[in-house]
Coordinates of C-alpha atoms in Angstrom, one line a residue:
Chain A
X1 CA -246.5 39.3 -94.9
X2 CA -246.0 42.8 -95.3
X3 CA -243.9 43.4 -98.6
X4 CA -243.1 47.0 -100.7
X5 CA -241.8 47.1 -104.0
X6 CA -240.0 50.1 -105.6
X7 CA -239.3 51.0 -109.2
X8 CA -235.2 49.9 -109.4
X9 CA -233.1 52.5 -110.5
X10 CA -230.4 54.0 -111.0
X11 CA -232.8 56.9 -112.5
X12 CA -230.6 59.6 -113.9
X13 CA -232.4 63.0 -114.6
X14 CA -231.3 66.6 -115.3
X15 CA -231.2 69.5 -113.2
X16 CA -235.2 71.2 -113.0
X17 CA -236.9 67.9 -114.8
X18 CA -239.8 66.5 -113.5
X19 CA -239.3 63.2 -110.8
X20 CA -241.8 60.2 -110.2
X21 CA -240.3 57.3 -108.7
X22 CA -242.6 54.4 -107.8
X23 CA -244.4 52.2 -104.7
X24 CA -246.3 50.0 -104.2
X25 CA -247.6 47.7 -101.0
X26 CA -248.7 44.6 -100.0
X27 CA -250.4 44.7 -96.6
X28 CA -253.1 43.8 -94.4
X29 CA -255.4 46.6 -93.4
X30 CA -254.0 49.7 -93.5
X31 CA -250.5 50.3 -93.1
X32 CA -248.3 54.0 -92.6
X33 CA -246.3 54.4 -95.5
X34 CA -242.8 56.2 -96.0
X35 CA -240.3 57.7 -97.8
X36 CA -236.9 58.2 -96.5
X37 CA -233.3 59.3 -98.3
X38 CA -230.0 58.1 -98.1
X39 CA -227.5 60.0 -99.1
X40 CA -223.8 59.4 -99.6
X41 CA -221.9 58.1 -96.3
X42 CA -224.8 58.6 -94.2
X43 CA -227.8 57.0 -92.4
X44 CA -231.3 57.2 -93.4
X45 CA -233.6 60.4 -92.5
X46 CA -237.4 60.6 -93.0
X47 CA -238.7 62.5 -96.1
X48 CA -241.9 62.0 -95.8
X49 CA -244.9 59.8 -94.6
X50 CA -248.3 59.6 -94.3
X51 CA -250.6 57.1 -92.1
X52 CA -254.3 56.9 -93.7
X53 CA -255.9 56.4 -97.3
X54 CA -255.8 59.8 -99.5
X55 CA -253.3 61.2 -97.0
X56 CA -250.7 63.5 -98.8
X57 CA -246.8 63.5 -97.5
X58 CA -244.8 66.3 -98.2
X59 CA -241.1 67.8 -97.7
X60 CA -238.9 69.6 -99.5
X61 CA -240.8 70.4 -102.6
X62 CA -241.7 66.4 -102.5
X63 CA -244.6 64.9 -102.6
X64 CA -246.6 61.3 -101.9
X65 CA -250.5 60.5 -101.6
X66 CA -251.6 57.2 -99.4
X67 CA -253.2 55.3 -102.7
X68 CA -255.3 52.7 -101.2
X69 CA -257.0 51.2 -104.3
X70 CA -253.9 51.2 -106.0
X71 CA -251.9 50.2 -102.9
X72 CA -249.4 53.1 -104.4
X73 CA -247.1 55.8 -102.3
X74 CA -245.1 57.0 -105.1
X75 CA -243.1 59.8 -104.8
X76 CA -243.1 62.9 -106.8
X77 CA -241.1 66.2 -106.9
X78 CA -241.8 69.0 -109.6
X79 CA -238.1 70.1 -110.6
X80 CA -235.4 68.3 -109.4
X81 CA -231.9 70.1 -107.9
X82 CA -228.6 68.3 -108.1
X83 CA -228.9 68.0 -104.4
X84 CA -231.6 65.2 -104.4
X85 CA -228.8 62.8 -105.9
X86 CA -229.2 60.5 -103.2
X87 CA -231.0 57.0 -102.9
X88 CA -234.5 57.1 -101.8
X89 CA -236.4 53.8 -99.8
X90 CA -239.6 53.2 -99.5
X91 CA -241.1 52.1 -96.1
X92 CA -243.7 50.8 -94.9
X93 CA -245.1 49.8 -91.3
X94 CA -248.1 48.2 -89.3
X95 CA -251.4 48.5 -89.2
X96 CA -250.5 49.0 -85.2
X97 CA -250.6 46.5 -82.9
X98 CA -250.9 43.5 -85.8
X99 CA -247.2 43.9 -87.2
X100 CA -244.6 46.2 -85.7
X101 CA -242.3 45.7 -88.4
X102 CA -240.7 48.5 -90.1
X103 CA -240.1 46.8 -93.7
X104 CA -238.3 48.5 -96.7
X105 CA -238.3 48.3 -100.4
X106 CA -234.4 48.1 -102.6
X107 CA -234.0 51.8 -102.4
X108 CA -233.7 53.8 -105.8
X109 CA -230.9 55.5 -106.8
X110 CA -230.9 58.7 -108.1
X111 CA -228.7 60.9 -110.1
X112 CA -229.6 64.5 -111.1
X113 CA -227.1 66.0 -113.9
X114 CA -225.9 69.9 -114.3
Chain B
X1 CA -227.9 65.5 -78.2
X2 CA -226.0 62.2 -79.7
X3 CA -229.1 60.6 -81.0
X4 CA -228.4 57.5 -82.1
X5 CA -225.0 55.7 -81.5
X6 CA -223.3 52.7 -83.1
X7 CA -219.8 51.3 -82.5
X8 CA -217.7 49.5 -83.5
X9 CA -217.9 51.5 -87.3
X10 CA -216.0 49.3 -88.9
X11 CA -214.5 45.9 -88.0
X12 CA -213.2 43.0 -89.8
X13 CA -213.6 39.7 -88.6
X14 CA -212.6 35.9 -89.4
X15 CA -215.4 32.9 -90.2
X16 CA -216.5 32.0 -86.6
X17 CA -215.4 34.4 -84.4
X18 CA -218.4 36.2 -82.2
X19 CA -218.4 40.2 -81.8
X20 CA -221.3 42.5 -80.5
X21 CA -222.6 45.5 -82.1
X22 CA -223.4 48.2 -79.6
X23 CA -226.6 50.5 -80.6
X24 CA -227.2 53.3 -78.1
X25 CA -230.1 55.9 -78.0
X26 CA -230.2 59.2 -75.4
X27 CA -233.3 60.3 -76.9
X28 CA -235.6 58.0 -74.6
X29 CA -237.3 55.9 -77.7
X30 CA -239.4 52.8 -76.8
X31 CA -239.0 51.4 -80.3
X32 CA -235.4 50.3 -81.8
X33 CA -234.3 47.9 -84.7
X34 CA -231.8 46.3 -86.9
X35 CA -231.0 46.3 -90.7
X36 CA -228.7 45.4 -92.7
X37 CA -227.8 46.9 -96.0
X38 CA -226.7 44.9 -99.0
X39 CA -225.8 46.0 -102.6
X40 CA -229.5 45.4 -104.6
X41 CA -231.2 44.5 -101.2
X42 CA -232.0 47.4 -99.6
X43 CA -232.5 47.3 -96.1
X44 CA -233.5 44.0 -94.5
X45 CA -234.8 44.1 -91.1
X46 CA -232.6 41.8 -88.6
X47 CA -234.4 41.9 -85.3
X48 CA -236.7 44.7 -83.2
X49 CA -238.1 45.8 -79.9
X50 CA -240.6 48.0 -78.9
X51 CA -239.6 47.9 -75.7
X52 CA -237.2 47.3 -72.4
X53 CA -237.3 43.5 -71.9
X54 CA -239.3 42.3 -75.2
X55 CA -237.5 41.6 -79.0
X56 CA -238.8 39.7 -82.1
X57 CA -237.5 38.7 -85.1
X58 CA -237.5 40.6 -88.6
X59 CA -237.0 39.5 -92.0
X60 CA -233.7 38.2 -91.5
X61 CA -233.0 37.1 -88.0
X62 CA -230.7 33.7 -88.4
X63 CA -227.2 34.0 -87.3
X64 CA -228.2 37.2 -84.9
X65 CA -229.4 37.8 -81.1
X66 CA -230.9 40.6 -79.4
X67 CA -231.1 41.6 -75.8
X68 CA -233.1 45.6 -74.7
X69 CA -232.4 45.6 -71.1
X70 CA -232.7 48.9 -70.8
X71 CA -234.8 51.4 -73.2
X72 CA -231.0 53.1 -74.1
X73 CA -229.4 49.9 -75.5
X74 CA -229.8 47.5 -78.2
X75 CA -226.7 45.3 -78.9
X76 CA -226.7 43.0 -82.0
X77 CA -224.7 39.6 -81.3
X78 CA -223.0 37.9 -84.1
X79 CA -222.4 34.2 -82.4
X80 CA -220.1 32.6 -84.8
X81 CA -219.5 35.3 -88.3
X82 CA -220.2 33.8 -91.3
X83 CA -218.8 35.8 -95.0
X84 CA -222.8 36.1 -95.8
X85 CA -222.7 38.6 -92.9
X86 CA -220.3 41.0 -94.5
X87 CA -222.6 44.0 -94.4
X88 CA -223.5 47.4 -93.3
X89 CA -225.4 47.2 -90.2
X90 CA -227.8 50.2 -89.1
X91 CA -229.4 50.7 -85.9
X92 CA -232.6 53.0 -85.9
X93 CA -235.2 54.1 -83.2
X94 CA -238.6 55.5 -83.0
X95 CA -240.7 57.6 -79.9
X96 CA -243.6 56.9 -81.9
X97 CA -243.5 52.9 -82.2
X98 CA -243.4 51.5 -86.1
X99 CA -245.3 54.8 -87.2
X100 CA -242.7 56.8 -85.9
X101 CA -240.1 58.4 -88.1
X102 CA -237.0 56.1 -87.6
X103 CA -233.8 57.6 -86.3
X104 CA -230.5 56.1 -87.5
X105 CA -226.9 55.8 -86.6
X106 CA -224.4 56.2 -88.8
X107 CA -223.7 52.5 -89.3
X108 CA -221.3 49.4 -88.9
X109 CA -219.5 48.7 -92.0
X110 CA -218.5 44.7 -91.0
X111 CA -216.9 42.4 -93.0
X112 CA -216.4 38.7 -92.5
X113 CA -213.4 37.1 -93.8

């Protein structure tokens, strides 16, 4: 079945450094593929997503390209603010009308220092 | 607009006892779904529906039923509680089916004494 695996964390950065946190897939056909945050006491919300090969998702200042030969979504944002502490999940769902399930990875925590 | 709704948000219960989590959505989605949320687990899907009158199982369905007899509602039934499902339970929706961005609640903090 479907599967997503994400780099595990915590990742602890400072304030303006530069922020990769990884995915990758497993998935027949071609799957959508997501990024959503979690942050403290809250539910999840949608960061980004994108549903075909070389797509590029983006929000916020960050950013993920659709990776098919390297079955990859990994997340990127240029200079990080303490405001993306948070813990950040990748998702991914489909192809449509073969799986409906919405699967995640273990989530990565974050942690941006002053 | 409410969005998504989950009650109880806490509860604690003893080893075989039965409770319902209520999952409510005004928003008019066709898709909605169940995860739990465990330290180092992520979130593991329970059960889902894409629609009034149809549910399947997830990733981790054992020990939990689903009914959607209405597109608003999608109670999660814990028959006889078990400590394994101490957890935080999320209820999400989606207008646009599993490409859809999810919408969660706020979650069900339950734990299982």
């Amino acid at each position: 079945g479907n599967s997503v695996t994400q780099m595990e964390g915590p990742v602890t950065l400072s304030e303006e450094a530069f922020l990769t946190i990884n995915c990758t897939y497993t998935a027949t056909g071609y799957p959508s593929l997501f990024w959503y945050v979690q942050y403290p006491g809250e539910g999840l919300q949608l960061l980004l997503k994108a549903t075909k090969a070389d797509d590029k998702g983006s929000n916020k200042g960050f950013e993920a390209t659709y990776r098919k030969e390297t079955t990859s979504f990994h997340l990127e944002k240029g200079s990080v603010q303490v405001s993306d502490s948070a813990v950040y999940f990748c998702a991914l769902s489909g192809p449509v009308n073969r799986d409906d399930k919405i699967i995640f990875g273990k989530g990565t925590r974050l942690h941006i220092l002053p | 607009n409410a969005g998504v709704t989950q009650t109880p948000k806490f509860q604690v219960l003893k080893t075989g006892q039965s409770m319902t989590l209520q999952c409510a959505q005004d928003m008019n989605h066709e898709y909605m779904s169940w995860y739990r949320q465990d330290p180092g687990m992520g979130l593991r899907l329970i059960h889902y529906s894409v629609g009034a009158g149809i549910t399947d199982q997830g990733e981790v369905p054992n020990g939990y039923n689903v009914s959607r007899s209405t597109t608003e509602d999608f109670p999660l039934r814990l028959l006889s509680a078990a400590p394994s499902q101490t957890s935080v339970y999320f209820c999400a929706s989606s207008l646009g089916g599993s490409t859809g961005e999810l919408f969660f609640g706020e979650g069900s903090r339950l734990t299982v004494l």
